mmCIF file of C-alpha atoms in Angstrom:
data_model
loop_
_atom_site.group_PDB
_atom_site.id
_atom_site.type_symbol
_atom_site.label_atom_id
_atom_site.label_comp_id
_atom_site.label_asym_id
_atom_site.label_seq_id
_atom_site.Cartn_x
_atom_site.Cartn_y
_atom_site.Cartn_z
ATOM 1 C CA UNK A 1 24.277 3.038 4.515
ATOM 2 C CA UNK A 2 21.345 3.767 2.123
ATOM 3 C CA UNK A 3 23.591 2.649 -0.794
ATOM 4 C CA UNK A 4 24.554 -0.430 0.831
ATOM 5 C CA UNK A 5 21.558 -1.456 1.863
ATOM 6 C CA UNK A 6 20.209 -0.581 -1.874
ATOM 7 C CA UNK A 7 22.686 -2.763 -3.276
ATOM 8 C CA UNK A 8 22.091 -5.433 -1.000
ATOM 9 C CA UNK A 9 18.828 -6.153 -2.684
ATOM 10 C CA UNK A 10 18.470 -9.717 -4.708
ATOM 11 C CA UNK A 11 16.050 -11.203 -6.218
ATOM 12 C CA UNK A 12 14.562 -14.527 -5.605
ATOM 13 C CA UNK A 13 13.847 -16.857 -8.656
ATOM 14 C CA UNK A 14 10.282 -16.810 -9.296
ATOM 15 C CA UNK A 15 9.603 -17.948 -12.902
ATOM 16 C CA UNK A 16 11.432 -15.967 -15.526
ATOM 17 C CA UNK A 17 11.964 -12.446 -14.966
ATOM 18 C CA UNK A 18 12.816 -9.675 -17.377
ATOM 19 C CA UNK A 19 16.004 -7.693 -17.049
ATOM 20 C CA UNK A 20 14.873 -4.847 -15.768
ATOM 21 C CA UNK A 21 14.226 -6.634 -12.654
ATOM 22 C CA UNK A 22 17.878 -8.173 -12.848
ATOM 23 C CA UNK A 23 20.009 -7.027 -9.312
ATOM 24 C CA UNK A 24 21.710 -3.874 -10.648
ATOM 25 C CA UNK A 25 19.498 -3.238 -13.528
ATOM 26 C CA UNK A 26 17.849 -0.710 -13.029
ATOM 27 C CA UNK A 27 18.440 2.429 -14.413
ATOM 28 C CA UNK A 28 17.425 5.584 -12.363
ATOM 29 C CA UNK A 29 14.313 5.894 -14.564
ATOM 30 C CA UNK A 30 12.772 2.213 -15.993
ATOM 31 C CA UNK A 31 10.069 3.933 -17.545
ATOM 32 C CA UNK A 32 11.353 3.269 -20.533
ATOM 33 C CA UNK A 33 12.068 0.008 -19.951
ATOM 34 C CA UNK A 34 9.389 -1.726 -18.494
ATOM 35 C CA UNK A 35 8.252 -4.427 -20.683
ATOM 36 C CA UNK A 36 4.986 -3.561 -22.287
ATOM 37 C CA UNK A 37 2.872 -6.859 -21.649
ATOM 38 C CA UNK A 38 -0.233 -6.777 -20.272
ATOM 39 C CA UNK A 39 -0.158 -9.478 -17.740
ATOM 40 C CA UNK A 40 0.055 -9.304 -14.211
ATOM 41 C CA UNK A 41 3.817 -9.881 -12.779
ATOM 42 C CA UNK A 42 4.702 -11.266 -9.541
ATOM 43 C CA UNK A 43 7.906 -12.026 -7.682
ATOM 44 C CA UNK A 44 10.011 -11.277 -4.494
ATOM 45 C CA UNK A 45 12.991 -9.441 -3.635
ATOM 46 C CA UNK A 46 15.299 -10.767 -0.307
ATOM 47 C CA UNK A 47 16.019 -7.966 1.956
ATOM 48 C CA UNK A 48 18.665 -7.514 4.213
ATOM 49 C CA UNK A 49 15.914 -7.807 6.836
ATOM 50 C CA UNK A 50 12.807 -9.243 4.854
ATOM 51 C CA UNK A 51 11.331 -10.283 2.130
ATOM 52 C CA UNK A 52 9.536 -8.086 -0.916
ATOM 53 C CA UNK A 53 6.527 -9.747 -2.219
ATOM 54 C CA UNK A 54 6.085 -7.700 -5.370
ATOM 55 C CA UNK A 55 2.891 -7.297 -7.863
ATOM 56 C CA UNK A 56 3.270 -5.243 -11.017
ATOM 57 C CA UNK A 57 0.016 -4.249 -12.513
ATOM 58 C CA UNK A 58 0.545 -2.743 -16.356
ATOM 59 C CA UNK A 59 -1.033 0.471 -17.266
ATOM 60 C CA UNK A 60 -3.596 0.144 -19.883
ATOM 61 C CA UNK A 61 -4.248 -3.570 -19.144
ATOM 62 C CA UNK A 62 -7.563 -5.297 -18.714
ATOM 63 C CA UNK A 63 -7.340 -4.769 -14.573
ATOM 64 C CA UNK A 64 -8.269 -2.332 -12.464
ATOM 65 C CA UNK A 65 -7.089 -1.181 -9.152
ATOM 66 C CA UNK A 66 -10.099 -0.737 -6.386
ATOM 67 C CA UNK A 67 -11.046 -0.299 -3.008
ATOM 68 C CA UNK A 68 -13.360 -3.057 -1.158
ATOM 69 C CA UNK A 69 -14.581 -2.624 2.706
ATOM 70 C CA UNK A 70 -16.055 -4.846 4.744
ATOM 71 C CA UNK A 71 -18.689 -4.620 7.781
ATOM 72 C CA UNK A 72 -16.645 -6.973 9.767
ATOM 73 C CA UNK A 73 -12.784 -7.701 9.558
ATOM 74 C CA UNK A 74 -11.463 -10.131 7.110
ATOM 75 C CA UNK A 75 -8.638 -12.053 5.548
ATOM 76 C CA UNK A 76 -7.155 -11.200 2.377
ATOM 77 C CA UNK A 77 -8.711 -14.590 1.581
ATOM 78 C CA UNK A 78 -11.613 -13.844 2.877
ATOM 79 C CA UNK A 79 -11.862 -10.855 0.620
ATOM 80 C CA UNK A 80 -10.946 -12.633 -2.373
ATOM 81 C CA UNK A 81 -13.405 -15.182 -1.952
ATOM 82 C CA UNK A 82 -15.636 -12.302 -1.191
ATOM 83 C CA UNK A 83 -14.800 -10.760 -4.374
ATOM 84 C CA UNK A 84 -13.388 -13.249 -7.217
ATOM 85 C CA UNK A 85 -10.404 -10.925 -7.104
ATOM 86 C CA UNK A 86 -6.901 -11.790 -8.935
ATOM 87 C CA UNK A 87 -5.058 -10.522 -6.169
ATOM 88 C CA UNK A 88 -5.307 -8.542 -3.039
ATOM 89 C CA UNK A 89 -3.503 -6.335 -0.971
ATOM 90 C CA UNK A 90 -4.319 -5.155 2.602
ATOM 91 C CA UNK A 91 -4.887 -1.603 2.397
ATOM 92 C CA UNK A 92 -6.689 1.254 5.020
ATOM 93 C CA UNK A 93 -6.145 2.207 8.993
ATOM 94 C CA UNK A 94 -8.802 0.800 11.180
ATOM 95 C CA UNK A 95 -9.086 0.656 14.618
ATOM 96 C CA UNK A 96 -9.627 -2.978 15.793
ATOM 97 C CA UNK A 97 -11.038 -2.476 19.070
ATOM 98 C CA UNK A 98 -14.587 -1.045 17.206
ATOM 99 C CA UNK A 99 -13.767 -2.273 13.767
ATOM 100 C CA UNK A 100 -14.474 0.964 12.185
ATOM 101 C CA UNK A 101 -12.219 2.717 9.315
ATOM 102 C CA UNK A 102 -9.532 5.415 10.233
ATOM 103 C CA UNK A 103 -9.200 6.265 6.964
ATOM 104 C CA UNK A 104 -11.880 7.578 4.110
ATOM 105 C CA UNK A 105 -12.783 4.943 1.635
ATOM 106 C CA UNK A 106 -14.872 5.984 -2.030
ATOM 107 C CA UNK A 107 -16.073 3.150 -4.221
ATOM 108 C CA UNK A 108 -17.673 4.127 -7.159
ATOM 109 C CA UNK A 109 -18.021 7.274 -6.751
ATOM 110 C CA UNK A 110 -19.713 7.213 -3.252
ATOM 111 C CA UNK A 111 -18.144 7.144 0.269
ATOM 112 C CA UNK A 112 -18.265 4.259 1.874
ATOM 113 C CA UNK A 113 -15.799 4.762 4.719
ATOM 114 C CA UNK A 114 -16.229 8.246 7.151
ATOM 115 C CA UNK A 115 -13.331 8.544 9.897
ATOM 116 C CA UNK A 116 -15.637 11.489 11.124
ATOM 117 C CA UNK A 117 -17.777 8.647 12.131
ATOM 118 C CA UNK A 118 -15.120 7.055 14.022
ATOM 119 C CA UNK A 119 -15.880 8.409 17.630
ATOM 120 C CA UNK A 120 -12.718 6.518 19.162
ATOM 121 C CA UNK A 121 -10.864 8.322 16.640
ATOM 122 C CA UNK A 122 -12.630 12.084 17.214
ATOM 123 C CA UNK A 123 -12.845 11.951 20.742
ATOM 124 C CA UNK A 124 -9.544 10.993 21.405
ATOM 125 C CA UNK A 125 -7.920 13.880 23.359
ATOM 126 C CA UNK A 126 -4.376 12.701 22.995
ATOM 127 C CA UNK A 127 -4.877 13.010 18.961
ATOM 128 C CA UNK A 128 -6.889 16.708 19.148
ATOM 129 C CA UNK A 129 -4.212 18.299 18.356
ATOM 130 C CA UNK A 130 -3.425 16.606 14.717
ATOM 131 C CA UNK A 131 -6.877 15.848 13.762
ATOM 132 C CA UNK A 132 -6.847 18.511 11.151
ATOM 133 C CA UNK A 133 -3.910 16.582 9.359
ATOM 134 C CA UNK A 134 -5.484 13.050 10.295
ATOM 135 C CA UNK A 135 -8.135 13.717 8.204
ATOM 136 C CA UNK A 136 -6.326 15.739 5.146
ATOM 137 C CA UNK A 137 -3.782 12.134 4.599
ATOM 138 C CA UNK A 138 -2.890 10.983 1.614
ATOM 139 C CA UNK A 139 -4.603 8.482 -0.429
ATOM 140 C CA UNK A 140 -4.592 6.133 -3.558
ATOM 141 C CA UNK A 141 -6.991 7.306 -6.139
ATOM 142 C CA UNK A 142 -8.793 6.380 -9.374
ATOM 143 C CA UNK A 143 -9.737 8.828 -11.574
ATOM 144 C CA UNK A 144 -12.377 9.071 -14.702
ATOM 145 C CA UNK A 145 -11.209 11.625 -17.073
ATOM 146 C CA UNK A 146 -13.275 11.677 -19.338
ATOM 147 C CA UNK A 147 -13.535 8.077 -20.893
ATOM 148 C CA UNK A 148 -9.710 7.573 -19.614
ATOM 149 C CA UNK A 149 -9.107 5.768 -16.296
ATOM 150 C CA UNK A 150 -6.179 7.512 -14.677
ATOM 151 C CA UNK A 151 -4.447 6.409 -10.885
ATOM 152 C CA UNK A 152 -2.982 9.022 -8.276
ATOM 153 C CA UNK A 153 -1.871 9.438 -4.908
ATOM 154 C CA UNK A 154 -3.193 12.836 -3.388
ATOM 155 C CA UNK A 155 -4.612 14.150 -0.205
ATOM 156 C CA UNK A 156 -7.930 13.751 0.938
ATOM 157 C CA UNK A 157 -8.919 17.722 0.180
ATOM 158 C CA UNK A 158 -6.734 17.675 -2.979
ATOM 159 C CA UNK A 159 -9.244 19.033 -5.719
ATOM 160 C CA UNK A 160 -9.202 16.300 -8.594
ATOM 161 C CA UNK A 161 -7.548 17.295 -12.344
ATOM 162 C CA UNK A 162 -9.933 19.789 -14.821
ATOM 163 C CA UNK A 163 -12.302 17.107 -16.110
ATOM 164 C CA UNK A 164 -11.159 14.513 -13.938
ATOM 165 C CA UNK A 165 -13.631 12.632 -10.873
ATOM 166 C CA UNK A 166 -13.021 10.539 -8.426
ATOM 167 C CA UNK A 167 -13.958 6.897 -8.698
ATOM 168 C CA UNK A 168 -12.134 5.297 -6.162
ATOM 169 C CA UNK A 169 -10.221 6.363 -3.243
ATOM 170 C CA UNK A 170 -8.403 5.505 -0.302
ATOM 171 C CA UNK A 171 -7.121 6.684 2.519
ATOM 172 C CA UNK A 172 -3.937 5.654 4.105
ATOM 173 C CA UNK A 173 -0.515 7.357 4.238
ATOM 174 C CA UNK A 174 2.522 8.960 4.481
ATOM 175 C CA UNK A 175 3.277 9.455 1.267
ATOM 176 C CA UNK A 176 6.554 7.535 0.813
ATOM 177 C CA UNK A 177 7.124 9.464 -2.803
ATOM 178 C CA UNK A 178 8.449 11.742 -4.575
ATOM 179 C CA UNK A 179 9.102 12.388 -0.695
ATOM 180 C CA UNK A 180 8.057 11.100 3.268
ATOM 181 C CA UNK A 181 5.646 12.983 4.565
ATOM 182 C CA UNK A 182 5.468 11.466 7.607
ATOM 183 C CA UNK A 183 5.518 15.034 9.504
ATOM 184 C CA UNK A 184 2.972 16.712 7.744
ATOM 185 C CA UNK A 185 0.252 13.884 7.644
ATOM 186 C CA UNK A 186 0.783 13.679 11.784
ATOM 187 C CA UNK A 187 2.400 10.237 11.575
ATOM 188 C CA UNK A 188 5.069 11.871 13.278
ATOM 189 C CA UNK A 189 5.869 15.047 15.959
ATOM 190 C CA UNK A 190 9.496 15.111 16.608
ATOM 191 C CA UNK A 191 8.629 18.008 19.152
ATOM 192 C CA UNK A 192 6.761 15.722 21.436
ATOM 193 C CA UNK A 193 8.838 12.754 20.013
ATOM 194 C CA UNK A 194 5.445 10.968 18.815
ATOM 195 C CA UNK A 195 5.595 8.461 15.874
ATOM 196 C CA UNK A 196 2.471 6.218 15.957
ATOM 197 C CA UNK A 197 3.465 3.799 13.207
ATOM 198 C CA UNK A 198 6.914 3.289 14.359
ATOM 199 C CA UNK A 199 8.532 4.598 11.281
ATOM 200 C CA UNK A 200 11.919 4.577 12.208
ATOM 201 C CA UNK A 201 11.606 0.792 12.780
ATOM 202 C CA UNK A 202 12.212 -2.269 10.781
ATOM 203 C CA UNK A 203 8.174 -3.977 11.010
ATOM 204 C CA UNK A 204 6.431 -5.612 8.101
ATOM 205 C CA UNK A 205 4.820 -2.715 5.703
ATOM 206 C CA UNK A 206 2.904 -2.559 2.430
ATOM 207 C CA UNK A 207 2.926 0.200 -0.221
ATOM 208 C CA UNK A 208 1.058 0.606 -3.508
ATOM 209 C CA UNK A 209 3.108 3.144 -6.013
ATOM 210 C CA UNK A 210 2.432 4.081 -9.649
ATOM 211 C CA UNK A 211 5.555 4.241 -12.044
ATOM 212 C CA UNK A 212 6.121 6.679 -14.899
ATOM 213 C CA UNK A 213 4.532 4.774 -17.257
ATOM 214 C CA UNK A 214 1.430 4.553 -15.049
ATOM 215 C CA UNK A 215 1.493 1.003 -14.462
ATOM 216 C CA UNK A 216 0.616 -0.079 -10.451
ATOM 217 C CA UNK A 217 3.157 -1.413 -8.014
ATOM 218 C CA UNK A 218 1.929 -3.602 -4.930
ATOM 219 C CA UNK A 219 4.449 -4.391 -2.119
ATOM 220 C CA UNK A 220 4.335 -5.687 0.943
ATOM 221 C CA UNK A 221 7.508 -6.408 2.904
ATOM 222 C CA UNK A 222 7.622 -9.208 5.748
ATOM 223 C CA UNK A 223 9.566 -9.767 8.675
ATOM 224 C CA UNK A 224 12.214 -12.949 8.605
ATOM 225 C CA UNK A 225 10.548 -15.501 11.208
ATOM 226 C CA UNK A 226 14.307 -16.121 12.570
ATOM 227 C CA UNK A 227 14.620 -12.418 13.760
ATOM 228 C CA UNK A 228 10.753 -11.221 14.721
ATOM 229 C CA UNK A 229 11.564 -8.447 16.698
ATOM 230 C CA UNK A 230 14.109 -7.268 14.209
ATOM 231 C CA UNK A 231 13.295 -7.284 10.650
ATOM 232 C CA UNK A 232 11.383 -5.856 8.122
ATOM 233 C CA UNK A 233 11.943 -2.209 6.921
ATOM 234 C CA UNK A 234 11.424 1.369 8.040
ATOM 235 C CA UNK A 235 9.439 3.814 6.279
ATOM 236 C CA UNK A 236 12.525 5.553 5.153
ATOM 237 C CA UNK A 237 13.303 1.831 3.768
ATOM 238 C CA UNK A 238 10.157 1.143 2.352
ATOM 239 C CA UNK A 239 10.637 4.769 0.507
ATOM 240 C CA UNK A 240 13.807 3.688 -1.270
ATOM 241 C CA UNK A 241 12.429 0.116 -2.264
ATOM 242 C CA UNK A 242 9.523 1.846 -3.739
ATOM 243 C CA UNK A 243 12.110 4.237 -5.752
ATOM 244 C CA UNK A 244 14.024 1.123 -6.605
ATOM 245 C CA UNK A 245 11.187 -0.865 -8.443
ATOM 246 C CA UNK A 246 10.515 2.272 -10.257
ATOM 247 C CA UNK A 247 7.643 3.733 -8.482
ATOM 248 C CA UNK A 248 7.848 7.601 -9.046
ATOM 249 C CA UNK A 249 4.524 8.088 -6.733
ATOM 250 C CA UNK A 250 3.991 6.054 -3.488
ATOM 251 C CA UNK A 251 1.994 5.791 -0.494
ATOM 252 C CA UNK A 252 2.477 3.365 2.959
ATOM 253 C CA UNK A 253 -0.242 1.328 3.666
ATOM 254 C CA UNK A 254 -1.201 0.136 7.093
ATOM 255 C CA UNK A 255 1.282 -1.931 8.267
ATOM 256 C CA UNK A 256 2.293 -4.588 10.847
ATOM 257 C CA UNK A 257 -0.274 -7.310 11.744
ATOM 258 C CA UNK A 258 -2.256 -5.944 8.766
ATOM 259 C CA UNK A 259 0.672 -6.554 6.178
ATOM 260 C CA UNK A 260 -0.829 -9.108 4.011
ATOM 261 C CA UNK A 261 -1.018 -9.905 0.127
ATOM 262 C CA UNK A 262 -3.077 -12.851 -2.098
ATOM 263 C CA UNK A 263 -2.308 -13.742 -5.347
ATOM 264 C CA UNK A 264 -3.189 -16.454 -7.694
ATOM 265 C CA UNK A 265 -4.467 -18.465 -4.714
ATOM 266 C CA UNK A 266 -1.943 -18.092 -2.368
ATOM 267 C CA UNK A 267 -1.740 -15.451 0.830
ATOM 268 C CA UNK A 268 1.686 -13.966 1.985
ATOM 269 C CA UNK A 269 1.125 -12.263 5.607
ATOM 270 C CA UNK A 270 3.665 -10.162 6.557
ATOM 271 C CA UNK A 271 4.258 -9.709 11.000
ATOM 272 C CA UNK A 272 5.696 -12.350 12.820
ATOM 273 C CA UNK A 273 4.951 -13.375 16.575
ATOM 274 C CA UNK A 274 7.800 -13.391 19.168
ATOM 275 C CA UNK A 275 8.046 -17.403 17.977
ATOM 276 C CA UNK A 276 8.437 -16.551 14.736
ATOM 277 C CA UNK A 277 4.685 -17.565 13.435
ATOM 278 C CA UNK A 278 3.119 -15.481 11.044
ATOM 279 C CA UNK A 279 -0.092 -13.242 12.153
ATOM 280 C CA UNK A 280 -2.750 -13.695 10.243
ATOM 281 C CA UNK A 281 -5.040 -10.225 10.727
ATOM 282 C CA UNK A 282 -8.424 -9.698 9.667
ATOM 283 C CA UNK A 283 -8.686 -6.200 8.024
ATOM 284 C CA UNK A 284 -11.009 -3.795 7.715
ATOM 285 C CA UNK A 285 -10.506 -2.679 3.909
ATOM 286 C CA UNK A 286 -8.105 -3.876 0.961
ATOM 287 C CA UNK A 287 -6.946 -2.908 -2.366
ATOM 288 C CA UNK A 288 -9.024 -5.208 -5.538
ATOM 289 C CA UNK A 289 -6.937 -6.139 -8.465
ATOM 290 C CA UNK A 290 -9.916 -7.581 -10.942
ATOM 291 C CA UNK A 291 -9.893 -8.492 -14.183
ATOM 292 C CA UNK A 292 -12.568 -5.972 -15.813
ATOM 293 C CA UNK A 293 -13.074 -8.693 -18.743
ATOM 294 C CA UNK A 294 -13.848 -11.255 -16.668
ATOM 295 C CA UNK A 295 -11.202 -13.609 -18.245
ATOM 296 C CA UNK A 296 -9.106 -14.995 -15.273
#
């Protein structure tokens, strides 16, 4: 089934694409093959279930990948109003009945975002018993080595590189690549059959990955209004999509209501109510893409 459904992939006509992103294309490492401009690259994939909305950032361009948070929930457009950002992508767990971060947030070079501080979170009882691996998930990094900006996916108590500090960071999880780790990160206890994002599930769901070359991959996924309690993909999905558009690193996002993306003035929002309408959630924290030149 994972073939088929692999296969079943096509891409929707968005401009001119290059050939690597033809259906069948790719080879099992594009690395080689990714075109080397420096420009930011957008388009969609149709899923058996969904659609792909798809943003490839190039290594070594003149943008940068970064955390925001806000005190108060807000829109992808909202943030990018906020922010003068080229594009946006929602990005950290939050719990929206106190509107407080789940997930640890650095932004240059200083934390900004504590789920310590999260009582609702720490004085849960039912989640006691994984709140060692709650707080040890993975999470989307940016690195200054030396004067060389480098991007990784790691978790939180994962010492940095020799010569390597953190810049940016955050928190969000399971890693999706090189493999799921939906187990270890307490997303998932088969024992006492707990999954708390509904892996196994088709829902909407957003990733950010980093390819062999280095370059940035922003997905989010979202439900077909015609079947809204039926689409979308499952992690396991969202894993092999990843692989597909070449990311050899990847990490889920928060997912469902929160699935949202903004680019070049437009917002795609990902969950669809029982009617079919799309959810438009406020968010806690996001993922920047901003031109460090200031040229837009």
């Amino acid at each position: 089934m994972k073939k088929i459904w692999l296969l079943s992939l096509t891409i929707a006509s968005v401009g001119v694409l290059p050939l690597w992103l033809g259906l069948g294309s790719l080879p099992r490492s594009i690395s080689s093959t990714i075109p080397t401009a420096k420009t930011i690259r957008y388009f969609e994939r149709t899923l058996p279930q969904g659609t792909a909305h798809v943003l490839l950032i190039p290594a070594n361009s003149k943008f940068v990948v970064t955390p925001a948070l806000s005190p108060q929930t807000n829109t992808v457009e909202e943030f990018a109003q906020k922010h003068q950002a080229v594009a946006i992508i929602n990005a950290g767990f939050f719990d929206p009945a106190n509107e407080k971060s789940t997930s640890y947030i650095i932004a240059n070079g200083q934390l900004v975002a504590d789920p310590r501080n999260n009582e609702r979170l720490i004085n849960n009882p039912k989640l006691r018993p994984y709140l060692i691996a709650i707080l040890n998930r993975s999470q989307f990094r940016r690195y200054l080595c030396g004067e060389t900006t480098r991007y990784a996916i790691a978790v939180h108590n994962e010492t940095p590189p020799a010569k390597c500090r953190i810049i940016d960071a955050i928190g969000a999880g399971p890693r999706l690549l090189p493999k799921l780790t939906s187990e270890q990160e307490a997303f998932v206890d088969n024992t006492n059959g707990r999954d708390a994002i509904g892996s196994k599930q088709p829902n909407a769901r957003t990733a950010v990955g980093i390819t062999r070359d280095r370059s940035i991959l922003l997905v989010m996924v979202a439900q077909k209004p015609s079947q809204p309690n039926n689409s979308g993909v499952s992690l396991s999905q969202l894993a092999d999509l990843m692989k597909k558009l070449g990311a050899s690193e990847a990490m889920n996002l928060d997912g469902g209501s929160s699935s949202s993306l903004y680019y070049n003035g437009k917002a795609f929002y990902g969950k669809v109510d029982s009617q079919g309408n799309v959810i438009k959630r406020p968010v806690k924290s996001v993922l920047l893409v901003k031109d460090i030149t200031g040229d837009r």
